Protein backbone atom coordinates (compact mmCIF):
# COMPACT_ATOMS: atom_id res chain seq x y z
CA UNK A 1 86.90 174.03 32.01
CA UNK A 2 85.20 171.07 33.77
CA UNK A 3 82.75 172.00 36.46
CA UNK A 4 82.16 175.51 35.27
CA UNK A 5 78.82 177.02 34.12
CA UNK A 6 78.50 179.49 31.30
CA UNK A 7 75.32 181.58 30.95
CA UNK A 8 74.21 183.47 27.87
CA UNK A 9 72.51 186.75 28.56
CA UNK A 10 71.00 189.22 26.11
CA UNK A 11 67.84 190.12 24.18
CA UNK A 12 65.70 187.37 22.70
CA UNK A 13 66.10 188.67 19.14
CA UNK A 14 69.85 188.14 19.23
CA UNK A 15 69.88 184.79 21.19
CA UNK A 16 71.93 182.20 19.31
CA UNK A 17 71.17 178.52 19.36
CA UNK A 18 72.59 177.46 22.68
CA UNK A 19 74.92 174.51 23.08
CA UNK A 20 73.29 171.53 24.79
CA UNK A 21 72.81 172.05 28.59
CA UNK A 22 73.80 175.78 28.41
CA UNK A 23 71.32 178.21 30.02
CA UNK A 24 70.42 181.53 28.43
CA UNK A 25 68.53 184.35 30.10
CA UNK A 26 66.60 186.88 27.84
CA UNK A 27 66.95 190.21 29.52
CA UNK A 28 64.05 191.78 27.58
CA UNK A 29 61.50 188.96 27.80
CA UNK A 30 62.71 187.76 31.17
CA UNK A 31 62.76 184.13 30.06
CA UNK A 32 65.22 181.35 30.83
CA UNK A 33 66.07 178.95 28.06
CA UNK A 34 68.17 175.79 28.02
CA UNK A 35 70.10 174.54 24.95
CA UNK A 36 68.90 171.03 23.89
CA UNK A 37 69.69 168.74 20.93
CA UNK A 38 66.34 169.98 19.52
CA UNK A 39 67.12 173.70 19.96
CA UNK A 40 66.52 176.24 22.73
CA UNK A 41 63.89 175.09 25.24
CA UNK A 42 61.99 177.64 27.36
CA UNK A 43 62.10 176.46 30.86
CA UNK A 44 61.05 179.42 33.06
CA UNK A 45 59.66 182.90 32.72
CA UNK A 46 58.85 185.76 35.10
CA UNK A 47 55.08 185.74 34.78
CA UNK A 48 54.75 181.99 35.41
CA UNK A 49 52.79 180.82 38.45
CA UNK A 50 54.36 180.50 41.93
CA UNK A 51 55.92 177.16 41.21
CA UNK A 52 58.28 178.69 38.58
CA UNK A 53 61.87 179.51 39.28
CA UNK A 54 62.23 183.08 40.47
CA UNK A 55 65.55 184.89 39.88
CA UNK A 56 66.53 186.78 43.10
CA UNK A 57 67.56 190.39 42.64
CA UNK A 58 70.79 192.20 43.65
CA UNK A 59 71.30 192.06 47.38
CA UNK A 60 68.98 189.07 47.80
CA UNK A 61 69.06 187.01 50.92
CA UNK A 62 71.46 184.07 50.54
CA UNK A 63 68.76 181.70 51.50
CA UNK A 64 66.61 183.07 48.64
CA UNK A 65 69.39 182.53 46.20
CA UNK A 66 69.96 178.97 47.50
CA UNK A 67 66.20 178.19 47.08
CA UNK A 68 66.19 179.65 43.56
CA UNK A 69 69.19 177.46 42.61
CA UNK A 70 67.49 174.33 44.08
CA UNK A 71 64.29 175.19 42.15
CA UNK A 72 66.24 175.62 38.96
CA UNK A 73 67.99 172.23 39.29
CA UNK A 74 64.63 170.61 40.09
CA UNK A 75 63.13 172.20 36.89
CA UNK A 76 66.08 171.08 34.75
CA UNK A 77 65.78 167.54 36.04
CA UNK A 78 62.06 167.44 35.49
CA UNK A 79 62.58 168.70 31.91
CA UNK A 80 65.08 165.85 31.37
CA UNK A 81 67.93 168.44 30.84
CA UNK A 82 69.97 167.41 33.85
CA UNK A 83 70.81 163.88 35.07
CA UNK A 84 71.25 162.71 38.56
CA UNK A 85 74.89 162.31 39.46
């Protein structure tokens, strides 16, 4: 469906090769990957410095969720995985 986002979630050992531009969250390693033409690219992880994308937890403040999404989009653009529209 156009305009929809699919997200893979699961343990790293069972992560498939993601389709291009599809994000995948490793629940055990707490790492975010993005599918690319060259394979899965690691784009964020929990222990990364403060400039990393932080995933807000359940019941998070809506502004925190908004900030996390904006940070994720910026990281994807910087990595060349998302184009300006």
